[in-house]
XYZ file of N, CA and C in Angstrom:
291
model
N -12.468 18.498 17.308
C -13.162 17.562 16.459
C -13.931 18.342 15.408
N -14.087 17.763 14.263
C -14.812 18.429 13.194
C -16.301 18.341 13.459
N -16.942 19.485 13.517
C -18.369 19.547 13.759
C -19.016 20.474 12.757
N -20.286 20.310 12.564
C -21.069 21.293 11.830
C -22.270 21.649 12.683
N -22.856 22.796 12.431
C -23.998 23.245 13.224
C -25.292 22.698 12.638
N -26.183 22.302 13.516
C -27.473 21.780 13.101
C -28.521 22.362 14.035
N -29.603 22.871 13.474
C -30.653 23.432 14.315
C -31.423 22.318 14.997
N -31.686 22.522 16.270
C -32.503 21.573 17.009
C -33.964 21.913 16.743
N -34.755 20.939 16.407
C -36.134 21.201 16.017
C -36.991 21.663 17.186
N -36.705 21.230 18.400
C -37.570 21.549 19.522
C -37.404 22.965 20.052
N -36.185 23.513 20.072
C -35.969 24.821 20.679
C -35.375 25.831 19.718
N -35.194 25.456 18.472
C -34.572 26.336 17.483
C -33.173 26.759 17.925
N -32.544 25.941 18.782
C -31.183 26.203 19.248
C -30.223 25.444 18.345
N -28.965 25.859 18.360
C -27.978 25.164 17.550
C -27.337 24.056 18.365
N -27.166 22.919 17.729
C -26.504 21.784 18.371
C -25.359 21.346 17.481
N -24.282 20.896 18.101
C -23.155 20.399 17.326
C -23.358 18.921 17.045
N -23.077 18.542 15.822
C -23.212 17.160 15.399
C -21.925 16.747 14.701
N -21.448 15.546 14.998
C -20.224 15.065 14.356
C -20.443 14.876 12.866
N -19.423 15.221 12.100
C -19.457 14.914 10.678
C -19.311 13.410 10.511
N -19.968 12.837 9.499
C -19.869 11.388 9.308
C -18.428 10.964 9.048
N -18.029 9.877 9.634
C -16.704 9.332 9.373
C -15.674 9.617 10.442
N -15.796 10.742 11.139
C -14.781 11.076 12.146
C -14.799 10.047 13.276
N -15.976 9.538 13.626
C -16.038 8.542 14.702
C -15.344 7.248 14.280
N -15.428 6.905 13.000
C -14.714 5.722 12.501
C -13.208 5.938 12.625
N -12.745 7.129 12.260
C -11.318 7.445 12.374
C -10.867 7.367 13.826
N -11.644 7.949 14.734
C -11.300 7.910 16.167
C -11.209 6.456 16.636
N -12.122 5.611 16.196
C -12.083 4.186 16.574
C -10.810 3.512 16.084
N -10.407 3.827 14.853
C -9.165 3.258 14.308
C -7.978 3.709 15.152
N -7.926 5.001 15.453
C -6.824 5.540 16.259
C -6.806 4.918 17.653
N -7.983 4.795 18.284
C -8.056 4.223 19.631
C -7.637 2.760 19.643
N -7.902 2.033 18.560
C -7.466 0.632 18.517
C -5.945 0.538 18.391
N -5.327 1.561 17.783
C -3.866 1.594 17.659
C -3.199 1.996 18.967
N -3.768 3.004 19.617
C -3.175 3.576 20.830
C -4.264 3.798 21.882
N -4.655 2.743 22.595
C -5.687 2.902 23.623
C -5.250 3.898 24.701
N -6.217 4.620 25.225
C -5.942 5.539 26.319
C -5.595 6.952 25.905
N -5.431 7.204 24.611
C -5.121 8.552 24.129
C -6.433 9.268 23.829
N -6.536 10.521 24.235
C -7.723 11.331 23.953
C -7.588 11.948 22.561
N -7.924 11.179 21.548
C -7.766 11.634 20.167
C -8.721 12.765 19.811
N -9.780 12.922 20.578
C -10.716 14.011 20.322
C -10.071 15.363 20.593
N -9.210 15.437 21.597
C -8.624 16.717 22.001
C -7.129 16.852 21.729
N -6.439 15.763 21.485
C -4.985 15.808 21.279
C -4.666 16.489 19.951
N -3.763 17.479 19.993
C -3.439 18.240 18.777
C -1.973 18.107 18.363
N -1.232 17.245 19.036
C 0.183 17.093 18.663
C 0.601 15.622 18.693
N -0.060 14.824 17.885
C 0.203 13.383 17.866
C 1.628 13.056 17.451
N 2.189 13.848 16.549
C 3.560 13.624 16.087
C 4.545 14.222 17.085
N 4.363 15.503 17.399
C 5.293 16.199 18.296
C 5.351 15.562 19.682
N 4.239 14.997 20.143
C 4.201 14.339 21.453
C 4.632 12.878 21.386
N 5.044 12.432 20.209
C 5.516 11.057 19.989
C 4.449 10.009 20.306
N 3.188 10.382 20.105
C 2.100 9.415 20.265
C 2.064 8.503 19.045
N 2.219 9.097 17.865
C 2.313 8.320 16.628
C 3.738 8.387 16.103
N 4.300 7.218 15.780
C 5.622 7.187 15.152
C 5.461 6.809 13.681
N 6.558 6.663 12.982
C 6.499 6.411 11.538
C 5.800 5.096 11.207
N 6.001 4.081 12.024
C 5.336 2.795 11.788
C 3.829 2.944 11.985
N 3.428 3.675 13.029
C 2.006 3.929 13.270
C 1.376 4.671 12.097
N 2.087 5.652 11.571
C 1.554 6.454 10.465
C 1.369 5.592 9.221
N 2.321 4.725 8.932
C 2.183 3.842 7.769
C 1.011 2.877 7.961
N 0.873 2.341 9.153
C -0.249 1.452 9.451
C -1.574 2.204 9.342
N -1.602 3.411 9.884
C -2.802 4.241 9.819
C -3.154 4.574 8.373
N -2.159 4.877 7.565
C -2.403 5.183 6.149
C -3.074 3.995 5.460
N -2.624 2.786 5.758
C -3.242 1.591 5.162
C -4.676 1.412 5.663
N -4.897 1.659 6.960
C -6.254 1.563 7.510
C -7.175 2.603 6.874
N -6.661 3.809 6.674
C -7.454 4.869 6.038
C -7.845 4.446 4.625
N -6.893 3.898 3.893
C -7.191 3.447 2.529
C -8.282 2.372 2.532
N -8.178 1.449 3.468
C -9.144 0.353 3.543
C -10.532 0.829 3.962
N -10.602 1.654 4.992
C -11.894 2.043 5.563
C -12.558 3.223 4.859
N -11.764 4.104 4.263
C -12.330 5.308 3.646
C -12.240 5.286 2.119
N -11.644 4.228 1.563
C -11.574 4.041 0.106
C -10.936 5.229 -0.603
N -9.825 5.689 -0.055
C -9.019 6.750 -0.667
C -7.585 6.246 -0.763
N -6.793 6.882 -1.609
C -5.382 6.522 -1.732
C -4.536 7.562 -1.011
N -3.798 7.110 -0.002
C -2.883 7.984 0.727
C -1.514 7.832 0.065
N -1.155 8.812 -0.737
C 0.113 8.758 -1.466
C 1.263 9.191 -0.560
N 2.492 8.873 -0.942
C 3.640 9.331 -0.148
C 3.675 10.853 0.041
N 3.145 11.597 -0.912
C 3.110 13.062 -0.778
C 2.218 13.522 0.372
N 1.251 12.691 0.752
C 0.335 13.035 1.847
C 0.900 12.671 3.220
N 1.943 11.851 3.239
C 2.484 11.391 4.521
C 3.510 12.405 5.017
N 2.955 13.487 5.543
C 3.740 14.580 6.121
C 3.179 14.870 7.509
N 4.005 15.369 8.424
C 3.553 15.591 9.797
C 2.270 16.414 9.916
N 2.114 17.444 9.076
C 0.928 18.305 9.183
C -0.371 17.520 9.017
N -0.345 16.463 8.230
C -1.558 15.678 7.984
C -1.866 14.680 9.094
N -0.942 14.503 10.043
C -1.122 13.498 11.081
C -0.961 14.056 12.497
N -0.992 15.372 12.673
C -0.816 15.976 14.002
C -2.018 15.775 14.913
N -3.212 15.634 14.322
C -4.424 15.488 15.134
C -5.455 14.691 14.351
N -6.484 14.236 15.051
C -7.569 13.531 14.365
C -8.227 14.455 13.346
N -8.374 15.738 13.691
C -8.956 16.691 12.743
C -8.108 16.805 11.487
N -6.794 16.908 11.649
C -5.904 17.028 10.488
C -5.991 15.776 9.616
N -6.040 14.622 10.250
C -6.147 13.370 9.502
C -7.473 13.329 8.749
N -8.542 13.709 9.437
C -9.861 13.671 8.807
C -9.967 14.683 7.669
N -9.367 15.849 7.846
C -9.351 16.840 6.764
C -8.614 16.288 5.543
N -7.530 15.547 5.771
C -6.815 14.908 4.667
C -7.721 13.894 3.967
N -8.440 13.095 4.747
C -9.356 12.104 4.173
C -10.409 12.793 3.312
N -10.991 13.872 3.826
C -12.000 14.612 3.057
C -11.407 15.167 1.766
N -10.199 15.698 1.856
C -9.525 16.254 0.677
C -9.256 15.156 -0.357
N -8.774 14.004 0.102
C -8.504 12.889 -0.806
C -9.793 12.351 -1.424
N -10.846 12.325 -0.627
C -12.136 11.857 -1.131
C -12.679 12.807 -2.197
N -12.519 14.095 -1.990
C -12.999 15.090 -2.956
C -12.209 15.030 -4.257
N -10.957 14.598 -4.175
C -10.091 14.542 -5.359
C -10.353 13.311 -6.222
N -11.135 12.376 -5.714
C -11.405 11.140 -6.483
C -12.245 11.421 -7.692
């Protein structure tokens, strides 16, 4: 999962905090395929968890929820192998706006 480091104010220790938006993506994925551990799964395509219909549906959900355009050039296996890969694509598309 995508995390960034944040200092804890009480002990000056580092704590991991989720980047904003990844939890929304995980919720979308879990609603599509309940029971899959999207936090740790790294081969959604190779393991046949997501098929082409799922990817097209997910692309539309991403466009709706994250306000980015998922073009046909972005619909490649590397961008959909894991929740991290999907989220990295979303961040990249958002930065390109």
